[in-house]
Coordinates of C-alpha atoms in Angstrom, one line a residue:
M1 CA -55.0 42.5 -25.8
Q2 CA -55.7 44.4 -22.0
I3 CA -58.5 42.4 -21.9
I4 CA -56.4 39.3 -22.0
G5 CA -54.5 40.8 -19.9
L6 CA -56.5 41.6 -17.3
L7 CA -57.5 37.9 -18.0
V8 CA -54.8 36.7 -17.0
L9 CA -54.1 38.9 -13.7
G10 CA -57.6 38.0 -12.5
V11 CA -56.9 34.3 -12.5
V12 CA -53.1 35.2 -10.9
V13 CA -54.7 37.1 -8.2
L14 CA -57.5 34.0 -7.6
G15 CA -55.0 31.9 -7.2
I16 CA -52.7 33.3 -5.0
V17 CA -56.0 34.6 -3.0
Y18 CA -57.0 30.4 -3.0
A19 CA -53.6 29.4 -2.2
L20 CA -53.0 31.7 0.9
L21 CA -55.9 31.9 2.1
I22 CA -59.0 29.7 1.0
R23 CA -56.5 25.9 0.8
P24 CA -55.6 26.4 4.2
W25 CA -58.9 26.9 5.8
H26 CA -60.8 24.6 3.6
L27 CA -58.0 21.5 3.9
N28 CA -58.4 22.1 7.9
R29 CA -62.3 23.3 8.3
G30 CA -63.8 22.8 11.5
S31 CA -60.9 20.7 12.6
T32 CA -58.9 21.5 16.3
K33 CA -55.1 22.0 16.2
D34 CA -55.0 19.1 18.5
E35 CA -57.3 17.3 15.8
V36 CA -54.8 18.5 12.5
Q37 CA -51.7 17.2 14.6
R38 CA -52.9 14.3 16.8
S39 CA -52.3 10.5 14.9
L40 CA -55.2 8.7 13.6
P41 CA -55.8 5.0 12.8
G42 CA -54.7 4.4 9.6
D43 CA -51.9 7.0 9.1
E44 CA -49.2 4.5 8.8
L45 CA -51.4 3.2 5.4
V46 CA -49.8 6.1 3.2
P47 CA -46.6 7.1 5.4
E48 CA -45.9 9.8 2.9
P49 CA -48.9 11.3 1.7
K50 CA -48.6 14.1 -1.3
F51 CA -52.1 15.7 0.0
V52 CA -53.5 15.2 2.9
W53 CA -56.4 17.1 4.7
N54 CA -58.7 17.1 8.1
Q55 CA -61.9 18.2 8.1
A56 CA -64.5 18.0 11.7
I57 CA -67.6 18.7 12.9
T58 CA -69.1 18.6 16.2
I59 CA -73.2 16.4 15.6
H60 CA -75.6 16.8 19.2
A61 CA -75.8 13.3 19.4
P62 CA -74.4 10.0 21.0
A63 CA -71.5 8.7 18.9
A64 CA -73.9 5.2 18.7
E65 CA -76.5 7.2 16.9
V66 CA -73.9 8.6 14.3
W67 CA -72.2 5.4 13.9
P68 CA -74.7 4.0 11.5
W69 CA -74.9 6.9 9.3
L70 CA -71.3 6.7 9.1
V71 CA -71.4 2.6 8.3
Q72 CA -73.9 2.5 5.4
I73 CA -72.2 5.7 3.1
G74 CA -71.2 5.2 -0.6
N75 CA -71.9 4.7 -3.9
Q76 CA -75.3 2.7 -4.4
R77 CA -75.1 2.3 -0.4
A78 CA -76.7 5.2 1.4
G79 CA -75.1 7.8 -0.7
W80 CA -72.8 10.0 0.1
Y81 CA -75.4 12.9 2.1
S82 CA -73.7 15.4 -0.4
W83 CA -74.5 17.7 -2.8
D84 CA -77.1 15.0 -5.0
A85 CA -77.3 17.3 -7.8
L86 CA -73.3 17.5 -8.4
H87 CA -73.5 13.7 -8.0
R88 CA -76.5 13.0 -10.8
L89 CA -74.6 15.8 -12.7
L90 CA -71.4 13.1 -12.6
G91 CA -73.1 10.0 -12.7
V92 CA -72.7 9.3 -9.1
A93 CA -75.6 9.8 -7.5
G94 CA -78.1 7.3 -6.3
S95 CA -78.5 5.4 -3.0
V96 CA -80.7 1.8 -2.4
D97 CA -84.0 3.9 -1.7
Y98 CA -83.4 6.6 -4.3
E99 CA -81.5 6.6 -8.0
D100 CA -80.7 10.2 -8.0
R101 CA -79.7 11.5 -4.1
S102 CA -78.6 10.0 -0.9
A103 CA -81.1 8.2 2.0
D104 CA -82.5 9.9 4.6
R105 CA -82.7 6.6 6.6
I106 CA -80.7 4.0 8.5
I107 CA -80.8 1.4 6.5
P108 CA -81.0 -2.4 8.6
E109 CA -78.9 -4.3 5.6
L110 CA -76.2 -1.8 5.4
Q111 CA -75.6 -1.7 9.1
D112 CA -73.1 -5.0 8.8
L113 CA -70.4 -3.3 7.4
E114 CA -67.2 -5.9 7.7
V115 CA -63.3 -5.2 6.5
G116 CA -62.1 -6.8 3.6
D117 CA -65.9 -4.6 2.0
L118 CA -65.2 -1.9 -0.4
I119 CA -67.3 1.4 -0.1
R120 CA -66.9 2.6 -3.9
M121 CA -67.3 6.1 -4.9
M122 CA -69.0 5.5 -8.4
P123 CA -70.5 3.0 -9.7
D124 CA -68.5 -0.1 -11.3
D125 CA -68.5 0.1 -14.3
M126 CA -67.1 4.0 -14.6
G127 CA -63.8 1.7 -13.5
A128 CA -62.7 3.9 -10.1
P129 CA -61.7 1.6 -7.7
G130 CA -63.0 1.1 -3.9
Y131 CA -61.8 2.0 -0.8
E132 CA -61.1 -1.8 1.1
V133 CA -62.3 -1.5 5.0
V134 CA -58.9 -2.1 6.7
S135 CA -60.3 -1.8 10.5
I136 CA -63.8 -1.0 12.3
E137 CA -64.1 0.0 15.4
P138 CA -67.7 0.4 16.2
D139 CA -68.9 3.6 17.6
R140 CA -65.2 4.4 17.4
A141 CA -63.4 4.5 14.1
L142 CA -63.9 3.4 10.2
V143 CA -60.6 3.0 8.7
T144 CA -60.2 2.8 4.6
H145 CA -57.7 2.4 2.3
I146 CA -56.9 2.1 -1.6
D147 CA -53.6 -0.1 -2.2
D148 CA -52.0 1.3 -4.9
E149 CA -49.4 3.1 -7.0
N150 CA -51.8 6.5 -6.3
A151 CA -52.5 4.7 -2.3
A152 CA -55.5 6.6 -0.2
S153 CA -56.6 6.3 3.0
W154 CA -59.5 7.7 4.3
V155 CA -60.4 7.9 8.2
W156 CA -63.5 8.6 10.1
V157 CA -62.9 8.7 13.8
L158 CA -65.8 9.7 16.6
D159 CA -64.6 10.7 19.5
P160 CA -67.2 11.7 22.2
I161 CA -67.3 15.0 23.7
D162 CA -70.0 14.1 26.2
S163 CA -72.7 12.1 26.2
E164 CA -75.3 13.8 23.9
S165 CA -72.0 15.7 21.8
T166 CA -70.3 13.8 19.3
R167 CA -66.8 15.2 17.0
L168 CA -66.4 13.7 13.7
I169 CA -63.1 13.4 12.4
V170 CA -62.3 12.8 8.9
R171 CA -58.7 12.7 7.6
F172 CA -57.6 12.2 3.7
R173 CA -53.8 11.2 2.8
Q174 CA -53.1 10.7 -0.5
K175 CA -49.9 10.1 -2.4
W176 CA -49.8 9.7 -6.7
E177 CA -47.3 9.5 -9.3
S178 CA -46.0 12.1 -11.2
G179 CA -47.7 13.2 -14.7
P180 CA -50.5 13.9 -15.9
M181 CA -52.5 10.5 -14.1
G182 CA -51.0 12.7 -10.5
L183 CA -52.7 16.0 -11.4
A184 CA -55.8 14.6 -12.0
F185 CA -55.7 13.3 -8.8
W186 CA -54.4 16.6 -7.6
I187 CA -57.0 18.2 -9.0
G188 CA -60.0 15.8 -8.3
D189 CA -58.7 15.7 -4.2
E190 CA -58.7 19.5 -4.3
M191 CA -62.6 19.6 -5.3
G192 CA -63.5 16.8 -2.7
S193 CA -62.1 18.5 0.3
L194 CA -63.3 21.8 -0.9
V195 CA -66.7 20.9 -2.3
M196 CA -68.1 17.7 -1.0
Q197 CA -66.3 16.3 2.0
P198 CA -68.0 19.4 4.1
K199 CA -71.2 18.9 2.6
T200 CA -70.8 14.7 3.6
L201 CA -70.3 16.3 7.0
S202 CA -73.6 18.4 7.6
G203 CA -75.5 15.5 5.9
I204 CA -74.3 13.5 8.3
K205 CA -74.7 15.7 11.0
Q206 CA -78.3 16.8 10.2
R207 CA -79.6 13.4 9.8
A208 CA -78.1 12.1 13.0
E209 CA -79.6 14.9 14.9
A210 CA -82.8 15.1 13.7
A211 CA -82.9 11.2 14.7
A212 CA -81.6 12.5 17.7
G213 CA -84.7 14.8 17.9
Q214 CA -81.9 17.3 18.4

């Protein structure tokens, strides 16, 4: 009984540490106060979200050289530039170049992304909805949206710092219904923002800077 009590206490302490310290940090990881508070294209798509995160990173490459890596993102496109081993475990890994990992080049045939296209998180046969592209501003902003009872917006914005550097700002907003499905979405969103999204940002940074010769 003492061991069980200690385990319960440990879980409670970890939960408190996560809620008070880790979660506020990772939900706005890399972002400035202004970037968190400013409005971005697509905010209106989910006006009353239950879950929001903002993450950002500085990339030492012009926005025009970051953009091609961004528009080809997605399952069975260029992949997610994230933790490929984890994606393989989940059955969602792969790109048009490799069955088991993300691409490491700009792929010309994936550069013609258009409004109405779907960016899928996983293969079609897994049943998850894709994010529909609702607006594109080349070299500037990509706005995607899932429009159902668990609506979500996923927005990627490039802010030039100068001629050689860019801020990549990503914002995610989602609402969900209460119940088991809502709990599943919440857990997925938490893990995505904590583990996957930061690696995606660093993956884009690494590839864009290497291509720019930085």
